[in-house]
Structures are given as structure tokens and as C-alpha cells.
Amino acid sequence: MRILVPTSCLCPVLLCLCVLERSYGSGHHAISKLPGRNHSLTHSHNQTRGPNGETEVHHRPKRGWIWNQFFVLEEHIGPDAQYVGKLHSNSDKGDGSVRYILSGEGAGTIFIIDESTGDIHATKSLDREKKTHYVLHAQAIDRNTNKPLEPESEFIIKVQDINDNAPKFPDGPFDTSVAEMSEVGTSVFQVTATDADDPTYGNSARVVYSILQGQPYFSVDPKTGIIRTALAGMDREAREHYTVVIQAKDMAGQVGGLSGSTTVNITLTDVNDNPPNFPQKNYQLYVPESAQVGKPVGKIRATDEDLGINAEIKYSIMNSEGATTFSIHTDRDTREGIISLKKPLNFEKKKSYTLHIEAVNPHLDPRFSHLGPYKDTATLKITVGDVDEPPVFSMDHYILDVYENSPVGTEVGSVTAHDPDSKNSPIRYFIDRRNEDSYFSIEADSGMIRTTQVLDREKTPWHNLSVSASEVDNPSFLSHVPVTVQVLDKNDNPPEIPTDEDIIVCESIRPGQVIQTISAVDKDDFANGQHFSFSLPSWMPINPNFTLKDNGDSTASIVARRRRFSRLAQELYSLPIVVHDGGEPSLSGTSTLTLRVCPCQRGGRTKTCQSEAFLLSAGLSTGALIAILLCVLILLSIVILFITLRRSKKEPLIISEEDVRENVVTYDDEGGGEEDTEAFDITALRNPAAAEELKFRRDVRPDGVRPRIYGPELDVRDFIKQRLDEADQDTSVPPYDSLQTYAYEGQGSPTGSISSLGSAGVRSDQDYNFLDDWGPEFQKLAELYSAEIGAESTETEKPAYPDTQK
């Protein structure tokens, strides 16, 4: 058996493979295998037919393709096609009867085969980075029969790598940072290069890193590409930016390897390693004495070479003399110390101030505390400038008082001001009239304020003035002060009783019953509270209906003097009441109250008239009642319109002669209105004993019926029956039934009648006071019975107030 091998080995590795393949193939007859893959496909049986047609199975040994793994170098640039290898079948006897066919990836375009010899050549230059291997299929065919001698077999042609790709940094250049003053060996950044060559073959993709630029500040690990600091004490304030160039070289850095490079820009970040510093130790500042309190008067600045929060500075005034009059705070944008005034300056009292100012870093880094204290101090001398100042009042706000009704020209009080300057110019005063009426005047030289009108506390209890002062020598400098004048009270207003609403008097009131408690009002102001006393006018005769009781607590009670009032007899009463206040001197006033009689509930529990009480309890306002009435009117209009339309559309009644069924005829007639309700006088049914004669219908007068007179002895049952017979026989009555109701309960019941009809004259000894608690529905009934009882009792009752009979 022959063994298929390449004719040449282009490198020592291929040479070793060739030797191993040759020795391996000589020891096996039918199968050649590479590790991990079976490259031989064989037939296990061969079948032939005998003379009688039976099938005869011949067993023969397995056979198949024998080859090595084919390799082809990438980037071949020779003039001839690159030889790949040779295919050979065991069935090939060398007589040219076997034809070899190649199919699969690149067959016929990249790879061609000699059909007679089985030699395979690559016609094009291949790139392993684009495609690493090709899978092809080979088959041996008998030229004479054109039948395959062997099953189709698969083999692989691998593209062998050469070092034709340099390392690359796909994401470069890079920007990174590291803190200043970092220790040597601090990791800064890691770079990674990629190589497209085969990492499993040789050293083509084995990369090592080196630094081309950036020494001696930084170094790079040749294997990992990690950049580290290589110099201690790198100061950002001395140099902030660094450019580092890193190179990556393949072939493990050997001569002939390819290389690529990238740039890494490294920035040192700031740490607080510099204290604040004043450029000079002594400063001077001029501030005029007219400077306003709370406003900035100057600024001072300390420098700090750090950045961000590491450069923040907090200023403070260390000595108490300066801290009492001045304050300092830091401007966040400029980091300057802004000096402001806390108290007014006075050149005449103090002409200069000395401030000891300290600047401190609030954010300290303990790693650099050894570099020294992170603060600095400076001295600021402030000189106060003399300016011409406006007058100064002795008080910031004056509060004066004066009694009301005082005569014009009464002194209220005075204001005083002085010139704060050393020349002490005279002062003139005047009142600002823009917001104040002419109630007061002021003396220009002395500042005395007097009244110009009579004041009324009840009209205006307080007056606010604005008094201005100016120097006689310099009138343009003005000072203003608010003056408040309180008008003190005098007892000049009599008390009175509010008479806005009427007082309700129930008709069922009893003697001695309190109608209402009243109080008084007074416009005057009493220091210890108002106190009033009440009485009826002494110049008027004694009131027979009402009396007054002073409760001693600035209130009084109106009390009824007689039983029962009638609204029909007299609805309104007038009651004058005299009220005295507790002032000095005491004043009095007379107020006339109006008392309205109303039929309120029994016991006087409701103090409003019934009609008003009903509306209030229903919770209906005037607008709601008007809306309800409008709705009712609209509904009535719709009903009338509907009835009118139905009457206008009424058709004549037509009865078919052929229809033998009973007919129901409906008369859509509403009758005669109120006269139908008065068709029969049922007075006799209500009380047959009191009936003297019968009254017939007044709408239709029957011709054939004569009126009859029934006596008191007639039985009601016979009376009803006789009236029914008369109605049935009367031909003049309307053609519809009339329903008549007789409100008679009968006689002879063992329990008696509960009706109040006919019982008006019956007397009873029963007490009907319990009807007061039954509500307004039984009020009228209760008044009827109580009236009878009251009439009997008043004959013997003595007057409740004997004085009124005099």
C-alpha cells in the first residue's frame, strides 16, 4: 500500500510531520489517522450476483484515502502555483484508469488538482487572518465505468501563519490621571495591544511592551502593559501634564518583530499640599463714617496654589476690637475676604481700627500635615473718615399720647435731634404731610408737637406722624423719625342697646317668664371693662305688659307681666329702656325696643314666628322658594296644555252595529268643579239631630223629586238608602256615578266617638297641658282647651303684679 505525503517540507515543523506520517503509514495497510480525526471512509461489504441470480457477499479488507494534514503558507508571492500535496487511492494501479475529483471550499478557484496524478496546487495567495482553513472533498472515479471507486472523503487544508501583522492599540490615544505626590509604583493605567497573527503558532502574536517617552516619571510592565509612577514627589504645581508613548512589539521583542505604539496623556490631580498665604503682612483701608451697616467696606485676599476644595479659604477676625465692629466672609467665586460693617462708625469717637485677619484651609489632608500649618495671618488697619452727617434723633421711635376732646393747641410732646459732627449746627424740625391730616403741628426750633384740631378717639384712636430734622447750615441732610400719637379716651358716648332685630314674644307666654336677655354697647373704652345698669324710664307710667330685671352682670332680662298675648289684638309693642354706664362721669342713654307677638310653640321653645320657623327648619332660602314655585307653575302649565290637546283630538264615538259585544264607553269629563263637591249638604249626616232640612244639588235641580224634611229621630241608614233610591230614579242627573262621602261615625259605640265635631260645648275636668309636648300639629287644639280652662281660672285668679292695678 502506498502512502500519500507532501513532496517537500518548507519548514522544520513540516519536515517532522512528514517523517512521522511516513513511518506511521508504513505500519498500517488500509487506514491512516491523524490524532483526534478519522480520515478514511471504506466499504465493509462487496456484493455480486451468481449464475442462479442469488446474491453473494464477498468480504474484503477496508481501504481508504491516505494523506497527511495539508498546509499552505499564507502570502505566497512566487511565480508558480504553490504545491499543497498529493492524493492517491489504493485502487490506482498507475495505468491511468483512475480520475481524481476535488470539491468543496475553493475547489477549482483557489485549489486545483491533477485528475491523473492527484497533485493539489494553490493558485492564489492566501491570508490566514481572513480564513484559517478550507474544508474540501476528494473522490476517485473509474474512467472506464465512470463509477466511484471509493466513497467521497473530507480533508482540510490549513493556512500556515507568518508574521505579517503588527500589534495595534485600537482605542488609543488615551487620557488618564493620577494624584500628585503619589508613591513610586502607583498604578496609573493599563494599555493592551492586539495582534492579528496566530497566537498558537510561534511568536508572531507574542507582544511585549516598552516605554519610548515619559521616563523617568513613568514605567510600563512589559507583559501586562500597566503604567506606573517611577518618580516620587511629582508636584502638580510644578508640572501638571505628561505625555507617555508606549510601544508593543511581537515576536517576543526579538529582532525582526513588528511593532506599534500609542500615546497616553497623564494629568496630575490636585491634593491639599499648599497652605494659604497672604502676599503681604500689612494692609490699610479707608472707610468713611457714613458707611452703612451691613454693607461691604473692603476686601482682602490670600493665595493658595491648590485647586477646588483644596484651595478654599475661611477668613476670620482674631482680635475682639475688630470683630465687634467689623465682620468678614469668603466670596466663593473669587475666594476673597469681604469685610462688612457691623456697627455705625463715628469719627468723633474713634478714628481707626486694627484687625488681625487669619486665613485657614477648612479641608485638610492628614498625609501632608507635616508640610506645615495650613493657615496664614495678616494685619489690616482701617482709618475712619470724617464726613458731614445728618442730624441724629434721641430716640428711634417716639410714642406720645393726648386726651380726646382736648382744646386746639394742646401740647402732645416733643422730639429732639442733634448734629453728630463737631460743629454742632442748630436743628430745624417739620412734619411730613404726605400721609397725615393736619391734626398736629410742630415748632421748628424746639420740636414741640401740638394739636390743630379736636381729636375723637372713637373716630381715630391712633395717629402716625413722620418728623424730619435738618441742619440749618445744610438743609439737604435730613433725618426722619416715626412718631405715634395715642388718643386717650374720655367718657363722652352714652351706652345704647342694639335694636336691629325685633324681640319675639310668644302668644302663650306666662306671667314672670323671661322673654329675652339684653346687653348694651358703648363706644368708649373702659380700662377695667364695661359695666352697665338697666332700668325702665321713671318718667313713664308702669308698663302693664312687661317689666325689666337688672341681672347685675351688665345684662338685663325682659319679663312678661301678664298671661297670653294675641297677635290679632296687638302685634307690636314698644319698650323704652334706660342704660347707665360705669364711666366718670356716668352717662346714660334710652333705647326703645320693639317686641313682636308671634304664635310660637308652646313653652316658648322657638323664639321665631311659625312661618319663619318653618322656613328656617326647612332650610329654604328665598331664591329656593321662588325656584320651587316656578317649577310648580311650569308643571301646571304642562298639565293644562296636555288636557287641551287631548280634548282637541277627541274623536266621535262610533259603535259598529255588527259588534255584539258589550261596549265600555268612557266619558272624559272632569265634572262640574267645586259645585260637585257641594252637590249634597252632609250636615245632617255629621249630626242628624241638628239637621232641620235637606239641601238638594245646586248644579241640577231635579223636577220629579220633592224635598223632604227629616226629623231627628230618622235613622241614618234609612236616610242614605232613600237618597240612593232618589238618585237612581232621577233622570236629570249626569250620566256618571257620583261618589259621595259621609263623615258620620255612627252612634251607640261603647267607646264613644273620637271626633271633635259637635263636642265644642262639652266641658271636661281633664288636664290638657300634655298637648304642649305634641308639637305644632296639636297646638290649636291645645289652645282651644287651655282657653276654656284659662277663662274659668281667670274669674278667681288674683293679678300677678298687684302694682299694675293701681
mmCIF file of N, CA and C in Angstrom, residues 194-269:
data_model
loop_
_atom_site.group_PDB
_atom_site.id
_atom_site.type_symbol
_atom_site.label_atom_id
_atom_site.label_comp_id
_atom_site.label_asym_id
_atom_site.label_seq_id
_atom_site.Cartn_x
_atom_site.Cartn_y
_atom_site.Cartn_z
ATOM 1 N N THR A 194 -3.334 44.488 20.406
ATOM 2 C CA THR A 194 -3.842 43.271 19.754
ATOM 3 C C THR A 194 -3.010 42.987 18.514
ATOM 4 N N ASP A 195 -2.801 41.652 18.221
ATOM 5 C CA ASP A 195 -2.041 41.213 17.048
ATOM 6 C C ASP A 195 -2.896 40.203 16.305
ATOM 7 N N ALA A 196 -3.100 40.432 15.010
ATOM 8 C CA ALA A 196 -3.972 39.572 14.217
ATOM 9 C C ALA A 196 -3.346 38.242 13.860
ATOM 10 N N ASP A 197 -2.049 38.049 14.117
ATOM 11 C CA ASP A 197 -1.409 36.776 13.780
ATOM 12 C C ASP A 197 -1.879 35.672 14.715
ATOM 13 N N ASP A 198 -1.495 34.438 14.339
ATOM 14 C CA ASP A 198 -1.935 33.243 15.071
ATOM 15 C C ASP A 198 -1.203 33.165 16.400
ATOM 16 N N PRO A 199 -1.931 33.267 17.520
ATOM 17 C CA PRO A 199 -1.240 33.208 18.819
ATOM 18 C C PRO A 199 -0.786 31.790 19.181
ATOM 19 N N THR A 200 -1.290 30.757 18.465
ATOM 20 C CA THR A 200 -0.930 29.364 18.808
ATOM 21 C C THR A 200 0.270 28.862 18.009
ATOM 22 N N TYR A 201 0.748 29.673 17.111
ATOM 23 C CA TYR A 201 1.858 29.225 16.248
ATOM 24 C C TYR A 201 2.998 30.206 16.366
ATOM 25 N N GLY A 202 4.073 29.783 16.916
ATOM 26 C CA GLY A 202 5.267 30.588 17.008
ATOM 27 C C GLY A 202 5.082 31.798 17.916
ATOM 28 N N ASN A 203 5.882 32.823 17.684
ATOM 29 C CA ASN A 203 5.848 34.052 18.474
ATOM 30 C C ASN A 203 5.279 35.248 17.696
ATOM 31 N N SER A 204 4.537 34.940 16.638
ATOM 32 C CA SER A 204 4.047 36.034 15.796
ATOM 33 C C SER A 204 3.099 36.966 16.557
ATOM 34 N N ALA A 205 2.346 36.429 17.518
ATOM 35 C CA ALA A 205 1.391 37.250 18.267
ATOM 36 C C ALA A 205 1.806 37.461 19.706
ATOM 37 N N ARG A 206 3.013 37.123 20.052
ATOM 38 C CA ARG A 206 3.504 37.330 21.415
ATOM 39 C C ARG A 206 4.057 38.747 21.519
ATOM 40 N N VAL A 207 3.376 39.609 22.359
ATOM 41 C CA VAL A 207 3.657 41.034 22.412
ATOM 42 C C VAL A 207 4.334 41.371 23.737
ATOM 43 N N VAL A 208 5.299 42.270 23.681
ATOM 44 C CA VAL A 208 5.923 42.834 24.875
ATOM 45 C C VAL A 208 5.845 44.358 24.754
ATOM 46 N N TYR A 209 5.763 45.053 25.927
ATOM 47 C CA TYR A 209 5.571 46.499 25.977
ATOM 48 C C TYR A 209 6.839 47.168 26.485
ATOM 49 N N SER A 210 7.045 48.362 25.983
ATOM 50 C CA SER A 210 8.177 49.179 26.428
ATOM 51 C C SER A 210 7.768 50.642 26.338
ATOM 52 N N ILE A 211 8.463 51.510 27.060
ATOM 53 C CA ILE A 211 8.152 52.934 27.084
ATOM 54 C C ILE A 211 9.168 53.675 26.231
ATOM 55 N N LEU A 212 8.667 54.435 25.284
ATOM 56 C CA LEU A 212 9.528 55.210 24.409
ATOM 57 C C LEU A 212 9.708 56.630 24.902
ATOM 58 N N GLN A 213 8.657 57.197 25.560
ATOM 59 C CA GLN A 213 8.720 58.571 26.045
ATOM 60 C C GLN A 213 7.982 58.651 27.373
ATOM 61 N N GLY A 214 8.501 59.390 28.320
ATOM 62 C CA GLY A 214 7.862 59.547 29.616
ATOM 63 C C GLY A 214 8.745 59.169 30.772
ATOM 64 N N GLN A 215 9.955 58.773 30.487
ATOM 65 C CA GLN A 215 10.891 58.486 31.558
ATOM 66 C C GLN A 215 11.554 59.796 32.007
ATOM 67 N N PRO A 216 11.960 59.912 33.240
ATOM 68 C CA PRO A 216 11.941 58.895 34.313
ATOM 69 C C PRO A 216 10.693 58.968 35.193
ATOM 70 N N TYR A 217 9.621 59.562 34.676
ATOM 71 C CA TYR A 217 8.448 59.787 35.529
ATOM 72 C C TYR A 217 7.558 58.550 35.629
ATOM 73 N N PHE A 218 7.543 57.755 34.525
ATOM 74 C CA PHE A 218 6.638 56.607 34.499
ATOM 75 C C PHE A 218 7.363 55.408 33.911
ATOM 76 N N SER A 219 6.867 54.215 34.198
ATOM 77 C CA SER A 219 7.382 52.952 33.665
ATOM 78 C C SER A 219 6.202 52.096 33.257
ATOM 79 N N VAL A 220 6.494 51.011 32.450
ATOM 80 C CA VAL A 220 5.444 50.124 31.979
ATOM 81 C C VAL A 220 5.874 48.682 32.180
ATOM 82 N N ASP A 221 4.963 47.841 32.579
ATOM 83 C CA ASP A 221 5.226 46.410 32.744
ATOM 84 C C ASP A 221 5.267 45.778 31.360
ATOM 85 N N PRO A 222 6.375 45.070 30.960
ATOM 86 C CA PRO A 222 6.480 44.549 29.587
ATOM 87 C C PRO A 222 5.445 43.480 29.257
ATOM 88 N N LYS A 223 4.923 42.809 30.215
ATOM 89 C CA LYS A 223 3.961 41.734 29.934
ATOM 90 C C LYS A 223 2.514 42.227 30.016
ATOM 91 N N THR A 224 2.202 42.981 31.065
ATOM 92 C CA THR A 224 0.804 43.363 31.290
ATOM 93 C C THR A 224 0.447 44.717 30.681
ATOM 94 N N GLY A 225 1.398 45.569 30.412
ATOM 95 C CA GLY A 225 1.107 46.886 29.874
ATOM 96 C C GLY A 225 0.631 47.876 30.923
ATOM 97 N N ILE A 226 0.823 47.620 32.209
ATOM 98 C CA ILE A 226 0.403 48.527 33.273
ATOM 99 C C ILE A 226 1.450 49.624 33.433
ATOM 100 N N ILE A 227 0.947 50.880 33.387
ATOM 101 C CA ILE A 227 1.823 52.040 33.543
ATOM 102 C C ILE A 227 1.814 52.437 35.015
ATOM 103 N N ARG A 228 3.001 52.670 35.566
ATOM 104 C CA ARG A 228 3.136 53.028 36.979
ATOM 105 C C ARG A 228 4.021 54.270 37.108
ATOM 106 N N THR A 229 3.844 54.934 38.306
ATOM 107 C CA THR A 229 4.715 56.080 38.585
ATOM 108 C C THR A 229 6.117 55.576 38.915
ATOM 109 N N ALA A 230 7.126 56.318 38.421
ATOM 110 C CA ALA A 230 8.516 55.906 38.633
ATOM 111 C C ALA A 230 9.332 56.956 39.377
ATOM 112 N N LEU A 231 8.712 58.118 39.675
ATOM 113 C CA LEU A 231 9.433 59.184 40.345
ATOM 114 C C LEU A 231 8.607 59.675 41.512
ATOM 115 N N ALA A 232 9.210 59.860 42.660
ATOM 116 C CA ALA A 232 8.493 60.322 43.856
ATOM 117 C C ALA A 232 8.417 61.840 43.877
ATOM 118 N N GLY A 233 7.338 62.329 44.566
ATOM 119 C CA GLY A 233 7.201 63.765 44.787
ATOM 120 C C GLY A 233 6.866 64.561 43.544
ATOM 121 N N MET A 234 6.144 63.987 42.615
ATOM 122 C CA MET A 234 5.730 64.771 41.444
ATOM 123 C C MET A 234 4.697 65.806 41.893
ATOM 124 N N ASP A 235 4.991 67.074 41.651
ATOM 125 C CA ASP A 235 4.184 68.185 42.156
ATOM 126 C C ASP A 235 3.354 68.782 41.017
ATOM 127 N N ARG A 236 2.032 68.833 41.213
ATOM 128 C CA ARG A 236 1.151 69.380 40.167
ATOM 129 C C ARG A 236 1.437 70.855 39.947
ATOM 130 N N GLU A 237 1.753 71.560 41.038
ATOM 131 C CA GLU A 237 2.025 72.983 40.899
ATOM 132 C C GLU A 237 3.292 73.242 40.076
ATOM 133 N N ALA A 238 4.223 72.260 40.002
ATOM 134 C CA ALA A 238 5.426 72.401 39.183
ATOM 135 C C ALA A 238 5.172 71.948 37.750
ATOM 136 N N ARG A 239 4.503 70.807 37.566
ATOM 137 C CA ARG A 239 4.152 70.313 36.229
ATOM 138 C C ARG A 239 2.901 69.470 36.362
ATOM 139 N N GLU A 240 1.959 69.781 35.473
ATOM 140 C CA GLU A 240 0.649 69.129 35.607
ATOM 141 C C GLU A 240 0.399 68.046 34.554
ATOM 142 N N HIS A 241 0.898 68.192 33.325
ATOM 143 C CA HIS A 241 0.599 67.264 32.232
ATOM 144 C C HIS A 241 1.865 66.546 31.767
ATOM 145 N N TYR A 242 1.690 65.255 31.434
ATOM 146 C CA TYR A 242 2.773 64.413 30.945
ATOM 147 C C TYR A 242 2.258 63.630 29.733
ATOM 148 N N THR A 243 3.179 63.402 28.754
ATOM 149 C CA THR A 243 2.851 62.594 27.576
ATOM 150 C C THR A 243 3.750 61.370 27.580
ATOM 151 N N VAL A 244 3.143 60.190 27.603
ATOM 152 C CA VAL A 244 3.870 58.929 27.669
ATOM 153 C C VAL A 244 3.560 58.157 26.397
ATOM 154 N N VAL A 245 4.644 57.640 25.696
ATOM 155 C CA VAL A 245 4.497 56.845 24.473
ATOM 156 C C VAL A 245 4.871 55.407 24.804
ATOM 157 N N ILE A 246 3.949 54.472 24.543
ATOM 158 C CA ILE A 246 4.134 53.050 24.831
ATOM 159 C C ILE A 246 4.229 52.299 23.511
ATOM 160 N N GLN A 247 5.230 51.393 23.427
ATOM 161 C CA GLN A 247 5.406 50.564 22.230
ATOM 162 C C GLN A 247 5.085 49.110 22.555
ATOM 163 N N ALA A 248 4.411 48.426 21.578
ATOM 164 C CA ALA A 248 4.137 46.989 21.674
ATOM 165 C C ALA A 248 4.822 46.306 20.492
ATOM 166 N N LYS A 249 5.643 45.265 20.748
ATOM 167 C CA LYS A 249 6.413 44.571 19.710
ATOM 168 C C LYS A 249 6.147 43.083 19.803
ATOM 169 N N ASP A 250 5.877 42.434 18.597
ATOM 170 C CA ASP A 250 5.611 40.999 18.600
ATOM 171 C C ASP A 250 6.907 40.227 18.472
ATOM 172 N N MET A 251 6.813 38.932 18.243
ATOM 173 C CA MET A 251 7.978 38.025 18.218
ATOM 174 C C MET A 251 8.746 38.107 19.531
ATOM 175 N N ALA A 252 7.974 38.401 20.622
ATOM 176 C CA ALA A 252 8.542 38.463 21.971
ATOM 177 C C ALA A 252 9.666 39.483 22.065
ATOM 178 N N GLY A 253 9.576 40.481 21.203
ATOM 179 C CA GLY A 253 10.564 41.558 21.248
ATOM 180 C C GLY A 253 11.847 41.247 20.511
ATOM 181 N N GLN A 254 11.911 40.119 19.786
ATOM 182 C CA GLN A 254 13.144 39.764 19.085
ATOM 183 C C GLN A 254 13.331 40.663 17.866
ATOM 184 N N VAL A 255 14.535 40.585 17.379
ATOM 185 C CA VAL A 255 14.868 41.358 16.188
ATOM 186 C C VAL A 255 14.055 40.824 15.009
ATOM 187 N N GLY A 256 13.520 41.717 14.249
ATOM 188 C CA GLY A 256 12.695 41.334 13.115
ATOM 189 C C GLY A 256 11.212 41.345 13.422
ATOM 190 N N GLY A 257 10.828 41.547 14.675
ATOM 191 C CA GLY A 257 9.415 41.613 15.018
ATOM 192 C C GLY A 257 8.789 42.939 14.606
ATOM 193 N N LEU A 258 7.477 42.916 14.473
ATOM 194 C CA LEU A 258 6.743 44.117 14.112
ATOM 195 C C LEU A 258 6.270 44.824 15.390
ATOM 196 N N SER A 259 6.087 46.145 15.290
ATOM 197 C CA SER A 259 5.735 46.925 16.487
ATOM 198 C C SER A 259 4.690 47.989 16.159
ATOM 199 N N GLY A 260 4.000 48.427 17.217
ATOM 200 C CA GLY A 260 3.040 49.533 17.142
ATOM 201 C C GLY A 260 3.115 50.327 18.433
ATOM 202 N N SER A 261 2.689 51.576 18.400
ATOM 203 C CA SER A 261 2.792 52.440 19.577
ATOM 204 C C SER A 261 1.513 53.245 19.771
ATOM 205 N N THR A 262 1.358 53.768 20.970
ATOM 206 C CA THR A 262 0.219 54.629 21.311
ATOM 207 C C THR A 262 0.674 55.667 22.322
ATOM 208 N N THR A 263 -0.171 56.723 22.486
ATOM 209 C CA THR A 263 0.154 57.825 23.389
ATOM 210 C C THR A 263 -0.821 57.823 24.560
ATOM 211 N N VAL A 264 -0.304 58.025 25.750
ATOM 212 C CA VAL A 264 -1.098 58.126 26.967
ATOM 213 C C VAL A 264 -0.820 59.495 27.592
ATOM 214 N N ASN A 265 -1.876 60.336 27.666
ATOM 215 C CA ASN A 265 -1.755 61.662 28.273
ATOM 216 C C ASN A 265 -2.149 61.563 29.743
ATOM 217 N N ILE A 266 -1.205 61.867 30.609
ATOM 218 C CA ILE A 266 -1.396 61.706 32.045
ATOM 219 C C ILE A 266 -1.420 63.091 32.683
ATOM 220 N N THR A 267 -2.475 63.332 33.514
ATOM 221 C CA THR A 267 -2.627 64.607 34.219
ATOM 222 C C THR A 267 -2.539 64.353 35.713
ATOM 223 N N LEU A 268 -1.767 65.164 36.409
ATOM 224 C CA LEU A 268 -1.667 65.062 37.862
ATOM 225 C C LEU A 268 -2.841 65.813 38.494
ATOM 226 N N THR A 269 -3.617 65.118 39.337
ATOM 227 C CA THR A 269 -4.726 65.765 40.043
ATOM 228 C C THR A 269 -4.217 66.385 41.335
#
